[in-house]
Amino acid sequence: MSGVSAVPTRADLVSLPAYVPGRTIPGAIKLASNEVPGGPLPSVVKAITEAASSVNRYPDTGAQAVVERIAREFDVSPTQVAVGCGSVSLCQQLVQSLCAPGDEVIFAWRSFEAYPIVTQVANATGVRVPLTAGHELDLDAMLAAITPKTRLIFVCTPNNPTGTVIRRAALERFLDAVPEGVLVVLDEAYWEFVTDPDVTDGLEYARTRPNVAVLRTFSKAYGLAGLRVGYAVAPEAVAVALRKVCVAFSVNALAQAAAIASLDARDELMARCKEIVAERTRVYDALVEAGYEVPETNANFVWLPLGDKATAFSEHALDHKVVVRPFAGDGVRVTIGHPEENDVFLTAARSFAR
Ligand SMILES: *Cc1c(COP(=O)(O)O)cnc(C)c1O
């Protein structure tokens, strides 16, 4: 057996961009994947450990206890909540639930790199709308991109990788203008790090508007990236569809237990986020001081729009044993870590020859 096969796979997968994960290099500081630097809280580890003794059993495929806990925490109806194997899985489920082959999905570019991938995997057509010169989502251009084939629009705020946000007035104007039959998906993976007082809680719209869904995740602020659990708050019919296309049992038992324990420890976790936000301000100021252009960020990362120098910057950081996330020809995204880690990064940034 050589492994060679005549079995045809989908021809279009050749053109599917690969998701590029942040690199992990032994001994280096990883500021490449927007993880939080602290390990899970003791109470969360305890919940995971307890759940581990029952993994001979299948998990609750609807993650009902998590759904109800989320509904209670955020004052939404459980019928509007769907839990997924990370919110990236919910992104894919949304496209699968709403789009027939050839239907269109609008997203900004550059934005979360999973959007074009999940769109193509689900046989829909991605429509990329360039960011503004200020590295923000161009909502007017996104509106102009709507056609009769548009089924959903991913609106990432804060935007990964640029960190920019959409403020209340602009968002409401946009939501008012989107046709009712098009779902607006507010991807708020970094919501817990937002400090701008003009940024609204997307759940406010998911509660009241019939074509708005919100995606949140336990991977970032809650520190559970390795366990894979996120949630959507969506119009009831969309939540039903999300559950239908979910791979059975894909939200595992440890993730479910950890999600509930994390919501129980939310105050403690939010206090940690405050520390990250303080470090974000310090790193941002230091970079500006060093002469970098840095868009204002409300996430746990900063964006350096270095253009052609992105790859060289990343290599230079690696020489200082810091792994950042370059997007060749475009920029570099750097996650905020522990103060000592950020210091090593800043030393590298200051010594980069531009
Ligand atoms: C990290 C991230 C997610 C989801 O992460 P999961 O680990 O799959 O929950 C979703 N959207 C954006 C914009 C992200 O950066």
PDB file of C-alpha atoms in Angstrom, residues 9-304:
ATOM      1  CA  THR A   9     -11.844  14.701  -3.208  1.00  0.00           C
ATOM      2  CA  ARG A  10     -13.497  18.083  -3.756  1.00  0.00           C
ATOM      3  CA  ALA A  11     -11.501  19.870  -6.456  1.00  0.00           C
ATOM      4  CA  ASP A  12     -12.049  23.261  -4.855  1.00  0.00           C
ATOM      5  CA  LEU A  13     -10.239  22.260  -1.664  1.00  0.00           C
ATOM      6  CA  VAL A  14      -6.926  22.846  -3.482  1.00  0.00           C
ATOM      7  CA  SER A  15      -7.660  26.565  -3.281  1.00  0.00           C
ATOM      8  CA  LEU A  16      -8.797  26.467   0.349  1.00  0.00           C
ATOM      9  CA  PRO A  17      -6.488  28.640   2.435  1.00  0.00           C
ATOM     10  CA  ALA A  18      -5.015  26.766   5.393  1.00  0.00           C
ATOM     11  CA  TYR A  19      -5.708  28.145   8.866  1.00  0.00           C
ATOM     12  CA  VAL A  20      -2.295  29.248  10.109  1.00  0.00           C
ATOM     13  CA  PRO A  21      -2.080  28.666  13.842  1.00  0.00           C
ATOM     14  CA  GLY A  22       0.313  30.710  15.964  1.00  0.00           C
ATOM     15  CA  ARG A  23       3.623  28.830  16.212  1.00  0.00           C
ATOM     16  CA  THR A  24       4.710  27.256  19.473  1.00  0.00           C
ATOM     17  CA  ILE A  25       8.495  27.169  19.781  1.00  0.00           C
ATOM     18  CA  PRO A  26       9.980  25.508  22.862  1.00  0.00           C
ATOM     19  CA  GLY A  27      11.666  28.066  25.112  1.00  0.00           C
ATOM     20  CA  ALA A  28      10.169  31.031  23.266  1.00  0.00           C
ATOM     21  CA  ILE A  29       7.510  33.448  24.477  1.00  0.00           C
ATOM     22  CA  LYS A  30       4.285  32.882  22.568  1.00  0.00           C
ATOM     23  CA  LEU A  31       2.421  36.069  21.736  1.00  0.00           C
ATOM     24  CA  ALA A  32       0.927  34.644  18.568  1.00  0.00           C
ATOM     25  CA  SER A  33      -2.541  33.258  19.292  1.00  0.00           C
ATOM     26  CA  ASN A  34      -4.358  35.765  21.504  1.00  0.00           C
ATOM     27  CA  GLU A  35      -4.404  33.362  24.411  1.00  0.00           C
ATOM     28  CA  VAL A  36      -4.343  34.756  27.936  1.00  0.00           C
ATOM     29  CA  PRO A  37      -1.094  34.036  29.750  1.00  0.00           C
ATOM     30  CA  GLY A  38      -2.493  32.749  33.071  1.00  0.00           C
ATOM     31  CA  GLY A  39      -3.451  29.087  33.422  1.00  0.00           C
ATOM     32  CA  PRO A  40      -6.991  28.093  34.345  1.00  0.00           C
ATOM     33  CA  LEU A  41      -8.275  29.104  37.782  1.00  0.00           C
ATOM     34  CA  PRO A  42      -8.044  26.436  40.516  1.00  0.00           C
ATOM     35  CA  SER A  43     -11.846  26.173  40.668  1.00  0.00           C
ATOM     36  CA  VAL A  44     -11.952  25.511  36.925  1.00  0.00           C
ATOM     37  CA  VAL A  45      -9.178  22.895  37.099  1.00  0.00           C
ATOM     38  CA  LYS A  46     -11.158  21.204  39.866  1.00  0.00           C
ATOM     39  CA  ALA A  47     -14.293  21.059  37.698  1.00  0.00           C
ATOM     40  CA  ILE A  48     -12.291  19.649  34.774  1.00  0.00           C
ATOM     41  CA  THR A  49     -10.643  17.052  37.025  1.00  0.00           C
ATOM     42  CA  GLU A  50     -13.980  15.952  38.443  1.00  0.00           C
ATOM     43  CA  ALA A  51     -15.505  15.686  34.993  1.00  0.00           C
ATOM     44  CA  ALA A  52     -12.513  13.609  33.847  1.00  0.00           C
ATOM     45  CA  SER A  53     -13.623  10.650  35.938  1.00  0.00           C
ATOM     46  CA  SER A  54     -16.795  10.293  33.838  1.00  0.00           C
ATOM     47  CA  VAL A  55     -15.403  10.491  30.331  1.00  0.00           C
ATOM     48  CA  ASN A  56     -16.422   6.911  29.615  1.00  0.00           C
ATOM     49  CA  ARG A  57     -19.872   8.480  29.131  1.00  0.00           C
ATOM     50  CA  TYR A  58     -20.915  10.630  26.194  1.00  0.00           C
ATOM     51  CA  PRO A  59     -21.453  14.293  26.966  1.00  0.00           C
ATOM     52  CA  ASP A  60     -24.865  15.925  26.759  1.00  0.00           C
ATOM     53  CA  THR A  61     -24.941  16.649  23.034  1.00  0.00           C
ATOM     54  CA  GLY A  62     -27.086  19.764  23.494  1.00  0.00           C
ATOM     55  CA  ALA A  63     -24.897  20.997  26.376  1.00  0.00           C
ATOM     56  CA  GLN A  64     -28.144  21.929  28.073  1.00  0.00           C
ATOM     57  CA  ALA A  65     -26.628  22.831  31.443  1.00  0.00           C
ATOM     58  CA  VAL A  66     -24.216  25.217  29.720  1.00  0.00           C
ATOM     59  CA  VAL A  67     -27.022  26.688  27.615  1.00  0.00           C
ATOM     60  CA  GLU A  68     -29.091  27.386  30.717  1.00  0.00           C
ATOM     61  CA  ARG A  69     -26.155  28.824  32.647  1.00  0.00           C
ATOM     62  CA  ILE A  70     -25.343  31.184  29.742  1.00  0.00           C
ATOM     63  CA  ALA A  71     -28.995  32.192  29.409  1.00  0.00           C
ATOM     64  CA  ARG A  72     -29.135  33.044  33.107  1.00  0.00           C
ATOM     65  CA  GLU A  73     -25.811  34.881  33.107  1.00  0.00           C
ATOM     66  CA  PHE A  74     -26.633  37.094  30.140  1.00  0.00           C
ATOM     67  CA  ASP A  75     -30.385  37.388  30.539  1.00  0.00           C
ATOM     68  CA  VAL A  76     -31.369  35.780  27.252  1.00  0.00           C
ATOM     69  CA  SER A  77     -33.774  32.963  26.510  1.00  0.00           C
ATOM     70  CA  PRO A  78     -32.191  29.467  26.474  1.00  0.00           C
ATOM     71  CA  THR A  79     -33.982  28.960  23.163  1.00  0.00           C
ATOM     72  CA  GLN A  80     -31.715  31.628  21.685  1.00  0.00           C
ATOM     73  CA  VAL A  81     -28.480  29.973  22.832  1.00  0.00           C
ATOM     74  CA  ALA A  82     -26.361  27.405  20.974  1.00  0.00           C
ATOM     75  CA  VAL A  83     -23.063  26.057  22.257  1.00  0.00           C
ATOM     76  CA  GLY A  84     -20.330  24.943  19.887  1.00  0.00           C
ATOM     77  CA  CYS A  85     -16.877  23.391  19.756  1.00  0.00           C
ATOM     78  CA  GLY A  86     -15.270  26.825  19.904  1.00  0.00           C
ATOM     79  CA  SER A  87     -16.944  29.778  18.251  1.00  0.00           C
ATOM     80  CA  VAL A  88     -15.002  29.000  15.083  1.00  0.00           C
ATOM     81  CA  SER A  89     -17.196  25.913  14.828  1.00  0.00           C
ATOM     82  CA  LEU A  90     -20.269  28.111  15.282  1.00  0.00           C
ATOM     83  CA  CYS A  91     -19.029  30.313  12.411  1.00  0.00           C
ATOM     84  CA  GLN A  92     -19.016  27.262  10.173  1.00  0.00           C
ATOM     85  CA  GLN A  93     -22.391  26.069  11.494  1.00  0.00           C
ATOM     86  CA  LEU A  94     -23.872  29.492  10.754  1.00  0.00           C
ATOM     87  CA  VAL A  95     -22.785  29.336   7.125  1.00  0.00           C
ATOM     88  CA  GLN A  96     -24.013  25.747   6.865  1.00  0.00           C
ATOM     89  CA  SER A  97     -27.364  26.659   8.398  1.00  0.00           C
ATOM     90  CA  LEU A  98     -28.048  29.684   6.253  1.00  0.00           C
ATOM     91  CA  CYS A  99     -26.397  29.178   2.889  1.00  0.00           C
ATOM     92  CA  ALA A 100     -27.197  27.077  -0.142  1.00  0.00           C
ATOM     93  CA  PRO A 101     -24.278  26.556  -2.566  1.00  0.00           C
ATOM     94  CA  GLY A 102     -23.356  29.887  -4.136  1.00  0.00           C
ATOM     95  CA  ASP A 103     -25.011  32.054  -1.509  1.00  0.00           C
ATOM     96  CA  GLU A 104     -22.856  34.900  -0.337  1.00  0.00           C
ATOM     97  CA  VAL A 105     -21.185  35.640   2.987  1.00  0.00           C
ATOM     98  CA  ILE A 106     -19.738  39.110   3.493  1.00  0.00           C
ATOM     99  CA  PHE A 107     -16.797  39.819   5.778  1.00  0.00           C
ATOM    100  CA  ALA A 108     -14.145  42.457   6.116  1.00  0.00           C
ATOM    101  CA  TRP A 109     -10.616  41.775   5.011  1.00  0.00           C
ATOM    102  CA  ARG A 110      -8.387  41.543   6.809  1.00  0.00           C
ATOM    103  CA  SER A 111     -10.439  39.971   9.546  1.00  0.00           C
ATOM    104  CA  PHE A 112     -10.635  36.609  11.316  1.00  0.00           C
ATOM    105  CA  GLU A 113      -8.885  34.172   9.031  1.00  0.00           C
ATOM    106  CA  ALA A 114     -11.438  31.424   9.642  1.00  0.00           C
ATOM    107  CA  TYR A 115     -14.219  33.310   7.804  1.00  0.00           C
ATOM    108  CA  PRO A 116     -13.080  32.549   4.232  1.00  0.00           C
ATOM    109  CA  ILE A 117     -12.277  28.963   5.200  1.00  0.00           C
ATOM    110  CA  VAL A 118     -15.606  28.102   6.836  1.00  0.00           C
ATOM    111  CA  THR A 119     -17.434  29.865   4.023  1.00  0.00           C
ATOM    112  CA  GLN A 120     -15.766  27.800   1.336  1.00  0.00           C
ATOM    113  CA  VAL A 121     -16.047  24.550   3.289  1.00  0.00           C
ATOM    114  CA  ALA A 122     -19.803  25.168   3.466  1.00  0.00           C
ATOM    115  CA  ASN A 123     -19.909  25.752  -0.325  1.00  0.00           C
ATOM    116  CA  ALA A 124     -20.883  29.394   0.013  1.00  0.00           C
ATOM    117  CA  THR A 125     -19.126  32.310  -1.667  1.00  0.00           C
ATOM    118  CA  GLY A 126     -17.060  34.695   0.423  1.00  0.00           C
ATOM    119  CA  VAL A 127     -17.188  38.416  -0.356  1.00  0.00           C
ATOM    120  CA  ARG A 128     -14.230  40.301   1.132  1.00  0.00           C
ATOM    121  CA  VAL A 129     -14.603  43.994   1.827  1.00  0.00           C
ATOM    122  CA  PRO A 130     -11.321  45.860   2.404  1.00  0.00           C
ATOM    123  CA  LEU A 131     -10.760  47.653   5.721  1.00  0.00           C
ATOM    124  CA  THR A 132     -10.552  51.443   5.780  1.00  0.00           C
ATOM    125  CA  ALA A 133      -7.159  53.180   5.781  1.00  0.00           C
ATOM    126  CA  GLY A 134      -7.607  53.389   9.559  1.00  0.00           C
ATOM    127  CA  HIS A 135      -7.728  49.554   9.802  1.00  0.00           C
ATOM    128  CA  GLU A 136     -11.440  49.592  10.688  1.00  0.00           C
ATOM    129  CA  LEU A 137     -14.348  47.712   9.185  1.00  0.00           C
ATOM    130  CA  ASP A 138     -15.814  49.722   6.296  1.00  0.00           C
ATOM    131  CA  LEU A 139     -19.490  49.318   7.151  1.00  0.00           C
ATOM    132  CA  ASP A 140     -20.720  51.422   4.233  1.00  0.00           C
ATOM    133  CA  ALA A 141     -18.773  49.285   1.781  1.00  0.00           C
ATOM    134  CA  MET A 142     -20.075  46.152   3.492  1.00  0.00           C
ATOM    135  CA  LEU A 143     -23.631  47.425   3.046  1.00  0.00           C
ATOM    136  CA  ALA A 144     -22.905  48.170  -0.593  1.00  0.00           C
ATOM    137  CA  ALA A 145     -21.686  44.586  -1.044  1.00  0.00           C
ATOM    138  CA  ILE A 146     -25.089  43.114  -0.119  1.00  0.00           C
ATOM    139  CA  THR A 147     -26.817  41.370  -3.037  1.00  0.00           C
ATOM    140  CA  PRO A 148     -29.942  39.204  -3.247  1.00  0.00           C
ATOM    141  CA  LYS A 149     -27.608  36.239  -2.615  1.00  0.00           C
ATOM    142  CA  THR A 150     -26.236  37.566   0.670  1.00  0.00           C
ATOM    143  CA  ARG A 151     -27.250  35.422   3.647  1.00  0.00           C
ATOM    144  CA  LEU A 152     -24.934  36.580   6.379  1.00  0.00           C
ATOM    145  CA  ILE A 153     -22.383  39.205   7.291  1.00  0.00           C
ATOM    146  CA  PHE A 154     -19.587  38.556   9.772  1.00  0.00           C
ATOM    147  CA  VAL A 155     -18.855  41.704  11.767  1.00  0.00           C
ATOM    148  CA  CYS A 156     -15.814  41.147  13.951  1.00  0.00           C
ATOM    149  CA  THR A 157     -15.584  43.699  16.765  1.00  0.00           C
ATOM    150  CA  PRO A 158     -12.963  44.106  18.134  1.00  0.00           C
ATOM    151  CA  ASN A 159     -11.587  43.049  14.773  1.00  0.00           C
ATOM    152  CA  ASN A 160      -9.023  40.291  14.716  1.00  0.00           C
ATOM    153  CA  PRO A 161      -6.229  41.129  13.856  1.00  0.00           C
ATOM    154  CA  THR A 162      -6.472  44.936  13.911  1.00  0.00           C
ATOM    155  CA  GLY A 163      -8.124  45.386  17.343  1.00  0.00           C
ATOM    156  CA  THR A 164     -10.443  48.142  16.100  1.00  0.00           C
ATOM    157  CA  VAL A 165     -14.065  48.357  17.263  1.00  0.00           C
ATOM    158  CA  ILE A 166     -17.391  49.542  15.916  1.00  0.00           C
ATOM    159  CA  ARG A 167     -19.085  52.118  18.104  1.00  0.00           C
ATOM    160  CA  ARG A 168     -22.777  52.358  18.921  1.00  0.00           C
ATOM    161  CA  ALA A 169     -23.915  54.993  16.415  1.00  0.00           C
ATOM    162  CA  ALA A 170     -22.134  53.403  13.461  1.00  0.00           C
ATOM    163  CA  LEU A 171     -23.291  49.914  14.386  1.00  0.00           C
ATOM    164  CA  GLU A 172     -26.920  50.933  14.816  1.00  0.00           C
ATOM    165  CA  ARG A 173     -26.915  52.794  11.508  1.00  0.00           C
ATOM    166  CA  PHE A 174     -25.520  49.661   9.880  1.00  0.00           C
ATOM    167  CA  LEU A 175     -28.024  47.306  11.540  1.00  0.00           C
ATOM    168  CA  ASP A 176     -30.889  49.560  10.513  1.00  0.00           C
ATOM    169  CA  ALA A 177     -29.737  49.402   6.895  1.00  0.00           C
ATOM    170  CA  VAL A 178     -29.185  45.637   6.569  1.00  0.00           C
ATOM    171  CA  PRO A 179     -32.214  43.886   5.043  1.00  0.00           C
ATOM    172  CA  GLU A 180     -34.145  41.784   7.578  1.00  0.00           C
ATOM    173  CA  GLY A 181     -33.444  38.575   5.688  1.00  0.00           C
ATOM    174  CA  VAL A 182     -29.682  38.914   6.129  1.00  0.00           C
ATOM    175  CA  LEU A 183     -28.165  37.756   9.420  1.00  0.00           C
ATOM    176  CA  VAL A 184     -25.588  40.055  10.996  1.00  0.00           C
ATOM    177  CA  VAL A 185     -23.158  38.000  13.082  1.00  0.00           C
ATOM    178  CA  LEU A 186     -21.392  40.120  15.682  1.00  0.00           C
ATOM    179  CA  ASP A 187     -18.253  38.155  16.465  1.00  0.00           C
ATOM    180  CA  GLU A 188     -17.312  39.393  19.929  1.00  0.00           C
ATOM    181  CA  ALA A 189     -14.510  36.962  20.755  1.00  0.00           C
ATOM    182  CA  TYR A 190     -12.659  39.783  22.553  1.00  0.00           C
ATOM    183  CA  TRP A 191     -15.642  41.500  24.133  1.00  0.00           C
ATOM    184  CA  GLU A 192     -14.363  41.079  27.692  1.00  0.00           C
ATOM    185  CA  PHE A 193     -11.333  43.258  26.884  1.00  0.00           C
ATOM    186  CA  VAL A 194     -13.324  46.187  25.493  1.00  0.00           C
ATOM    187  CA  THR A 195     -12.979  49.409  27.466  1.00  0.00           C
ATOM    188  CA  ASP A 196     -14.283  51.984  24.973  1.00  0.00           C
ATOM    189  CA  PRO A 197     -17.483  53.350  26.560  1.00  0.00           C
ATOM    190  CA  ASP A 198     -19.073  53.893  23.131  1.00  0.00           C
ATOM    191  CA  VAL A 199     -18.966  50.206  22.310  1.00  0.00           C
ATOM    192  CA  THR A 200     -22.228  48.436  23.075  1.00  0.00           C
ATOM    193  CA  ASP A 201     -22.831  44.904  24.253  1.00  0.00           C
ATOM    194  CA  GLY A 202     -23.940  43.024  21.131  1.00  0.00           C
ATOM    195  CA  LEU A 203     -26.373  40.973  23.204  1.00  0.00           C
ATOM    196  CA  GLU A 204     -28.479  44.105  23.434  1.00  0.00           C
ATOM    197  CA  TYR A 205     -29.168  43.660  19.709  1.00  0.00           C
ATOM    198  CA  ALA A 206     -29.409  39.860  19.805  1.00  0.00           C
ATOM    199  CA  ARG A 207     -32.211  40.281  22.369  1.00  0.00           C
ATOM    200  CA  THR A 208     -34.161  42.797  20.354  1.00  0.00           C
ATOM    201  CA  ARG A 209     -33.373  42.507  16.659  1.00  0.00           C
ATOM    202  CA  PRO A 210     -34.637  39.597  14.554  1.00  0.00           C
ATOM    203  CA  ASN A 211     -31.537  39.359  12.354  1.00  0.00           C
ATOM    204  CA  VAL A 212     -28.627  39.716  14.774  1.00  0.00           C
ATOM    205  CA  ALA A 213     -26.546  36.918  16.282  1.00  0.00           C
ATOM    206  CA  VAL A 214     -23.654  37.273  18.713  1.00  0.00           C
ATOM    207  CA  LEU A 215     -20.711  34.894  18.983  1.00  0.00           C
ATOM    208  CA  ARG A 216     -18.643  34.658  22.143  1.00  0.00           C
ATOM    209  CA  THR A 217     -15.968  32.222  23.224  1.00  0.00           C
ATOM    210  CA  PHE A 218     -14.412  30.744  26.350  1.00  0.00           C
ATOM    211  CA  SER A 219     -11.050  30.569  24.548  1.00  0.00           C
ATOM    212  CA  LYS A 220      -9.827  34.109  25.089  1.00  0.00           C
ATOM    213  CA  ALA A 221     -10.765  36.000  28.271  1.00  0.00           C
ATOM    214  CA  TYR A 222     -11.837  32.788  30.016  1.00  0.00           C
ATOM    215  CA  GLY A 223      -8.582  31.050  29.185  1.00  0.00           C
ATOM    216  CA  LEU A 224     -10.007  27.777  27.839  1.00  0.00           C
ATOM    217  CA  ALA A 225      -8.563  27.802  24.294  1.00  0.00           C
ATOM    218  CA  GLY A 226      -7.416  24.197  24.613  1.00  0.00           C
ATOM    219  CA  LEU A 227     -10.849  22.865  25.570  1.00  0.00           C
ATOM    220  CA  ARG A 228     -12.886  24.271  22.656  1.00  0.00           C
ATOM    221  CA  VAL A 229     -16.159  25.838  23.700  1.00  0.00           C
ATOM    222  CA  GLY A 230     -18.011  28.917  22.535  1.00  0.00           C
ATOM    223  CA  TYR A 231     -21.600  30.071  22.212  1.00  0.00           C
ATOM    224  CA  ALA A 232     -24.002  31.897  19.991  1.00  0.00           C
ATOM    225  CA  VAL A 233     -26.984  34.001  21.004  1.00  0.00           C
ATOM    226  CA  ALA A 234     -29.182  34.132  17.939  1.00  0.00           C
ATOM    227  CA  PRO A 235     -32.777  34.403  16.757  1.00  0.00           C
ATOM    228  CA  GLU A 236     -34.572  31.219  17.851  1.00  0.00           C
ATOM    229  CA  ALA A 237     -34.869  29.756  14.377  1.00  0.00           C
ATOM    230  CA  VAL A 238     -31.157  30.269  13.796  1.00  0.00           C
ATOM    231  CA  ALA A 239     -30.297  28.680  17.162  1.00  0.00           C
ATOM    232  CA  VAL A 240     -32.412  25.657  16.198  1.00  0.00           C
ATOM    233  CA  ALA A 241     -30.577  25.403  12.875  1.00  0.00           C
ATOM    234  CA  LEU A 242     -27.202  25.714  14.604  1.00  0.00           C
ATOM    235  CA  ARG A 243     -28.035  22.764  16.814  1.00  0.00           C
ATOM    236  CA  LYS A 244     -29.160  20.742  13.781  1.00  0.00           C
ATOM    237  CA  VAL A 245     -25.870  21.090  11.909  1.00  0.00           C
ATOM    238  CA  CYS A 246     -23.691  20.640  14.991  1.00  0.00           C
ATOM    239  CA  VAL A 247     -21.489  17.539  14.896  1.00  0.00           C
ATOM    240  CA  ALA A 248     -23.009  15.309  17.583  1.00  0.00           C
ATOM    241  CA  PHE A 249     -21.137  15.378  20.909  1.00  0.00           C
ATOM    242  CA  SER A 250     -18.519  17.807  19.583  1.00  0.00           C
ATOM    243  CA  VAL A 251     -18.658  19.937  22.724  1.00  0.00           C
ATOM    244  CA  ASN A 252     -16.910  17.539  25.072  1.00  0.00           C
ATOM    245  CA  ALA A 253     -17.729  16.870  28.719  1.00  0.00           C
ATOM    246  CA  LEU A 254     -14.624  18.586  30.106  1.00  0.00           C
ATOM    247  CA  ALA A 255     -15.337  21.709  28.066  1.00  0.00           C
ATOM    248  CA  GLN A 256     -18.929  21.795  29.332  1.00  0.00           C
ATOM    249  CA  ALA A 257     -17.856  21.456  32.966  1.00  0.00           C
ATOM    250  CA  ALA A 258     -15.144  24.082  32.527  1.00  0.00           C
ATOM    251  CA  ALA A 259     -17.506  26.538  30.848  1.00  0.00           C
ATOM    252  CA  ILE A 260     -19.930  26.402  33.765  1.00  0.00           C
ATOM    253  CA  ALA A 261     -17.141  26.669  36.359  1.00  0.00           C
ATOM    254  CA  SER A 262     -15.721  29.645  34.447  1.00  0.00           C
ATOM    255  CA  LEU A 263     -19.025  31.475  34.484  1.00  0.00           C
ATOM    256  CA  ASP A 264     -19.200  30.772  38.222  1.00  0.00           C
ATOM    257  CA  ALA A 265     -15.747  32.400  38.539  1.00  0.00           C
ATOM    258  CA  ARG A 266     -16.503  35.228  36.152  1.00  0.00           C
ATOM    259  CA  ASP A 267     -15.543  38.054  38.526  1.00  0.00           C
ATOM    260  CA  GLU A 268     -12.148  36.508  39.131  1.00  0.00           C
ATOM    261  CA  LEU A 269     -11.584  36.047  35.404  1.00  0.00           C
ATOM    262  CA  MET A 270     -12.692  39.589  34.609  1.00  0.00           C
ATOM    263  CA  ALA A 271     -10.198  40.887  37.192  1.00  0.00           C
ATOM    264  CA  ARG A 272      -7.494  39.107  35.189  1.00  0.00           C
ATOM    265  CA  CYS A 273      -8.739  40.783  32.030  1.00  0.00           C
ATOM    266  CA  LYS A 274      -8.254  44.138  33.724  1.00  0.00           C
ATOM    267  CA  GLU A 275      -4.586  43.301  34.229  1.00  0.00           C
ATOM    268  CA  ILE A 276      -4.257  42.442  30.546  1.00  0.00           C
ATOM    269  CA  VAL A 277      -5.958  45.710  29.633  1.00  0.00           C
ATOM    270  CA  ALA A 278      -3.490  47.648  31.810  1.00  0.00           C
ATOM    271  CA  GLU A 279      -0.616  45.884  30.081  1.00  0.00           C
ATOM    272  CA  ARG A 280      -2.214  46.604  26.703  1.00  0.00           C
ATOM    273  CA  THR A 281      -2.113  50.315  27.478  1.00  0.00           C
ATOM    274  CA  ARG A 282       1.516  50.092  28.559  1.00  0.00           C
ATOM    275  CA  VAL A 283       2.561  48.135  25.433  1.00  0.00           C
ATOM    276  CA  TYR A 284       0.560  50.409  23.141  1.00  0.00           C
ATOM    277  CA  ASP A 285       2.116  53.549  24.620  1.00  0.00           C
ATOM    278  CA  ALA A 286       5.622  52.099  24.418  1.00  0.00           C
ATOM    279  CA  LEU A 287       5.160  51.153  20.766  1.00  0.00           C
ATOM    280  CA  VAL A 288       3.830  54.593  19.858  1.00  0.00           C
ATOM    281  CA  GLU A 289       6.718  56.132  21.772  1.00  0.00           C
ATOM    282  CA  ALA A 290       9.100  53.970  19.730  1.00  0.00           C
ATOM    283  CA  GLY A 291       7.579  55.433  16.568  1.00  0.00           C
ATOM    284  CA  TYR A 292       5.239  52.661  15.459  1.00  0.00           C
ATOM    285  CA  GLU A 293       1.839  53.226  13.918  1.00  0.00           C
ATOM    286  CA  VAL A 294      -0.552  51.260  16.151  1.00  0.00           C
ATOM    287  CA  PRO A 295      -4.321  51.391  15.627  1.00  0.00           C
ATOM    288  CA  GLU A 296      -6.267  51.897  18.840  1.00  0.00           C
ATOM    289  CA  THR A 297      -7.045  48.438  20.227  1.00  0.00           C
ATOM    290  CA  ASN A 298      -9.816  47.124  22.457  1.00  0.00           C
ATOM    291  CA  ALA A 299      -8.645  43.506  22.366  1.00  0.00           C
ATOM    292  CA  ASN A 300      -5.844  41.552  24.047  1.00  0.00           C
ATOM    293  CA  PHE A 301      -3.497  42.214  21.152  1.00  0.00           C
ATOM    294  CA  VAL A 302      -1.998  45.030  19.130  1.00  0.00           C
ATOM    295  CA  TRP A 303      -1.681  45.337  15.367  1.00  0.00           C
ATOM    296  CA  LEU A 304       1.403  46.692  13.675  1.00  0.00           C
TER     297      LEU A 304
END
